[in-house]
């Protein structure tokens, strides 16, 4: 079972990613975007990006977060990125 913290981090990372719902991204694209954003911004940076969008554009941010959770429901097993 995957931890809530990892699920939350994946959601935040996908939220701040370049992917758009209109792209209908593949599972691989979603996983790559999550990993890229975590490596680029870290957990604090991803969370800050989400908070900023909810503060600046709450109506759009809610729609994006719904999409994020729909996408993550399609990923059977989220894995924490290997940071070596």
Coordinates of N, CA and C in Angstrom, one line a residue:
X1 N 0.8 -1.2 0.0 CA 0.0 0.0 0.0 C 0.9 1.2 0.0
X2 N 0.5 2.2 -0.8 CA 1.3 3.4 -0.9 C 0.9 4.4 0.1
X3 N 1.9 5.1 0.6 CA 1.6 6.1 1.7 C 0.8 7.3 1.2
X4 N 0.1 7.9 2.1 CA -0.6 9.1 1.7 C 0.3 10.2 1.3
X5 N 1.5 10.3 2.0 CA 2.4 11.4 1.7 C 2.9 11.2 0.2
X6 N 3.2 10.0 -0.2 CA 3.6 9.8 -1.6 C 2.5 10.2 -2.6
X7 N 1.3 9.8 -2.3 CA 0.2 10.1 -3.1 C 0.0 11.7 -3.2
X8 N 0.1 12.3 -2.1 CA 0.0 13.8 -2.0 C 1.1 14.5 -2.9
X9 N 2.3 14.0 -2.7 CA 3.4 14.5 -3.4 C 3.2 14.3 -4.9
X10 N 2.8 13.2 -5.3 CA 2.5 12.9 -6.8 C 1.4 13.8 -7.3
X11 N 0.4 14.0 -6.5 CA -0.7 14.9 -7.0 C -0.2 16.4 -7.1
X12 N 0.6 16.8 -6.2 CA 1.2 18.2 -6.2 C 2.1 18.3 -7.4
X13 N 2.9 17.3 -7.7 CA 3.9 17.3 -8.8 C 3.2 17.4 -10.1
X14 N 2.1 16.5 -10.3 CA 1.4 16.5 -11.5 C 0.7 17.8 -11.7
X15 N 0.1 18.4 -10.6 CA -0.6 19.7 -10.7 C 0.3 20.8 -11.2
X16 N 1.6 20.8 -10.8 CA 2.5 21.9 -11.2 C 3.2 21.6 -12.5
X17 N 2.9 20.4 -13.1 CA 3.6 20.0 -14.3 C 3.1 20.7 -15.5
X18 N 3.8 20.5 -16.6 CA 3.4 21.1 -17.9 C 2.3 20.4 -18.6
X19 N 1.9 19.2 -18.1 CA 0.8 18.4 -18.8 C -0.5 19.1 -18.7
X20 N -1.3 19.0 -19.7 CA -2.6 19.6 -19.7 C -3.7 18.5 -20.0
X21 N -4.9 18.6 -19.4 CA -5.9 17.7 -19.6 C -6.2 17.5 -21.1
X22 N -6.2 18.5 -21.9 CA -6.5 18.4 -23.3 C -5.5 17.6 -24.0
X23 N -4.3 17.3 -23.5 CA -3.3 16.4 -24.1 C -3.7 14.9 -24.0
X24 N -4.6 14.6 -23.1 CA -4.9 13.2 -22.7 C -3.6 12.4 -22.6
X25 N -2.7 12.8 -21.6 CA -1.4 12.2 -21.5 C -1.5 10.7 -21.2
X26 N -0.5 10.0 -21.7 CA -0.4 8.5 -21.4 C 0.1 8.3 -19.9
X27 N -0.1 7.1 -19.4 CA 0.4 6.8 -18.1 C 1.9 7.1 -18.0
X28 N 2.6 6.8 -19.0 CA 4.1 7.0 -19.0 C 4.4 8.5 -18.9
X29 N 3.6 9.3 -19.7 CA 3.8 10.8 -19.6 C 3.5 11.3 -18.3
X30 N 2.5 10.8 -17.6 CA 2.1 11.3 -16.3 C 3.2 10.9 -15.3
X31 N 3.7 9.7 -15.3 CA 4.7 9.3 -14.4 C 6.0 10.1 -14.6
X32 N 6.4 10.3 -15.9 CA 7.6 11.1 -16.2 C 7.4 12.6 -15.7
X33 N 6.2 13.1 -15.9 CA 6.0 14.5 -15.4 C 6.1 14.6 -13.9
X34 N 5.6 13.6 -13.2 CA 5.6 13.6 -11.8 C 7.1 13.6 -11.3
X35 N 7.8 12.7 -11.9 CA 9.3 12.5 -11.5 C 10.0 13.8 -11.8
X36 N 9.8 14.4 -13.0 CA 10.5 15.6 -13.4 C 10.2 16.7 -12.4
X37 N 9.0 16.9 -12.1 CA 8.6 18.0 -11.2 C 9.2 17.8 -9.8
X38 N 9.2 16.6 -9.3 CA 9.7 16.3 -7.9 C 11.2 16.6 -7.9
X39 N 11.9 16.2 -9.0 CA 13.4 16.4 -9.1 C 13.7 17.9 -9.3
X40 N 12.9 18.6 -10.0 CA 13.1 20.0 -10.3 C 12.8 20.9 -9.1
X41 N 11.6 20.6 -8.4 CA 11.2 21.6 -7.4 C 11.2 21.0 -6.0
X42 N 11.3 19.7 -5.9 CA 11.2 19.1 -4.5 C 9.8 19.2 -4.0
X43 N 9.6 18.5 -2.9 CA 8.2 18.5 -2.3 C 7.7 19.9 -1.9
X44 N 8.6 20.7 -1.3 CA 8.2 22.0 -0.9 C 7.9 22.9 -2.1
X45 N 8.6 22.8 -3.1 CA 8.4 23.6 -4.3 C 7.1 23.2 -5.0
X46 N 6.8 22.0 -5.1 CA 5.5 21.5 -5.7 C 4.3 22.0 -4.8
X47 N 4.4 21.9 -3.5 CA 3.4 22.3 -2.6 C 3.2 23.8 -2.8
X48 N 4.2 24.6 -2.9 CA 4.1 26.0 -3.0 C 3.5 26.4 -4.3
X49 N 3.8 25.7 -5.4 CA 3.1 26.0 -6.6 C 1.6 25.7 -6.6
X50 N 1.2 24.6 -5.9 CA -0.2 24.4 -5.8 C -0.9 25.5 -5.0
X51 N -0.3 25.8 -3.8 CA -0.8 26.9 -3.0 C -1.0 28.2 -3.7
X52 N 0.0 28.5 -4.5 CA 0.0 29.8 -5.3 C -1.2 29.8 -6.3
X53 N -1.4 28.7 -7.0 CA -2.5 28.6 -7.9 C -3.8 28.7 -7.3
X54 N -4.0 28.0 -6.1 CA -5.2 28.0 -5.4 C -5.5 29.4 -4.9
X55 N -4.4 30.2 -4.5 CA -4.6 31.5 -4.1 C -5.0 32.5 -5.2
X56 N -4.3 32.3 -6.3 CA -4.5 33.2 -7.5 C -5.7 32.9 -8.3
X57 N -5.9 31.6 -8.6 CA -7.0 31.2 -9.5 C -7.7 30.0 -8.9
X58 N -8.4 30.1 -7.8 CA -9.0 29.0 -7.2 C -10.0 28.2 -8.1
X59 N -10.8 28.8 -8.9 CA -11.7 28.1 -9.7 C -11.1 27.2 -10.7
X60 N -10.0 27.7 -11.3 CA -9.2 26.9 -12.2 C -8.4 25.8 -11.5
X61 N -7.9 26.1 -10.4 CA -7.1 25.2 -9.6 C -7.9 24.0 -9.2
X62 N -9.1 24.2 -8.8 CA -10.0 23.1 -8.4 C -10.2 22.2 -9.5
X63 N -10.5 22.7 -10.7 CA -10.7 21.9 -11.9 C -9.4 21.1 -12.2
X64 N -8.3 21.7 -12.1 CA -7.0 21.0 -12.4 C -6.8 19.9 -11.4
X65 N -7.1 20.2 -10.1 CA -6.8 19.1 -9.1 C -7.8 18.0 -9.3
X66 N -9.0 18.2 -9.7 CA -9.9 17.1 -10.1 C -9.3 16.2 -11.2
X67 N -8.8 16.9 -12.2 CA -8.1 16.2 -13.3 C -6.9 15.4 -12.8
X68 N -6.1 16.0 -11.9 CA -5.0 15.3 -11.3 C -5.4 14.0 -10.6
X69 N -6.4 14.1 -9.8 CA -6.8 12.9 -9.1 C -7.4 11.9 -10.0
X70 N -8.1 12.3 -11.1 CA -8.6 11.3 -12.1 C -7.4 10.6 -12.8
X71 N -6.3 11.4 -13.1 CA -5.2 10.8 -13.7 C -4.5 9.8 -12.8
X72 N -4.3 10.2 -11.5 CA -3.6 9.4 -10.6 C -4.4 8.1 -10.3
X73 N -5.7 8.1 -10.4 CA -6.5 6.9 -10.2 C -6.2 5.9 -11.3
X74 N -5.7 6.3 -12.4 CA -5.3 5.4 -13.5 C -4.0 4.8 -13.3
X75 N -3.2 5.3 -12.4 CA -1.8 4.8 -12.2 C -1.9 3.7 -11.1
X76 N -1.7 2.5 -11.4 CA -2.0 1.4 -10.4 C -1.0 1.4 -9.3
X77 N 0.2 1.8 -9.5 CA 1.1 1.8 -8.3 C 2.1 2.9 -8.5
X78 N 1.9 4.0 -7.7 CA 2.8 5.1 -7.8 C 4.1 4.7 -7.0
X79 N 5.2 5.0 -7.6 CA 6.4 4.7 -7.0 C 7.1 6.0 -6.6
X80 N 7.8 6.1 -5.5 CA 8.6 7.2 -5.2 C 9.8 7.2 -6.1
X81 N 10.2 8.3 -6.6 CA 11.4 8.3 -7.5 C 12.6 8.0 -6.8
X82 N 13.5 7.2 -7.4 CA 14.7 6.8 -6.8 C 15.7 8.0 -6.9
X83 N 16.1 8.5 -5.8 CA 17.1 9.6 -5.7 C 18.4 9.1 -5.3
X84 N 19.3 8.8 -6.2 CA 20.6 8.2 -5.9 C 21.7 9.3 -6.0

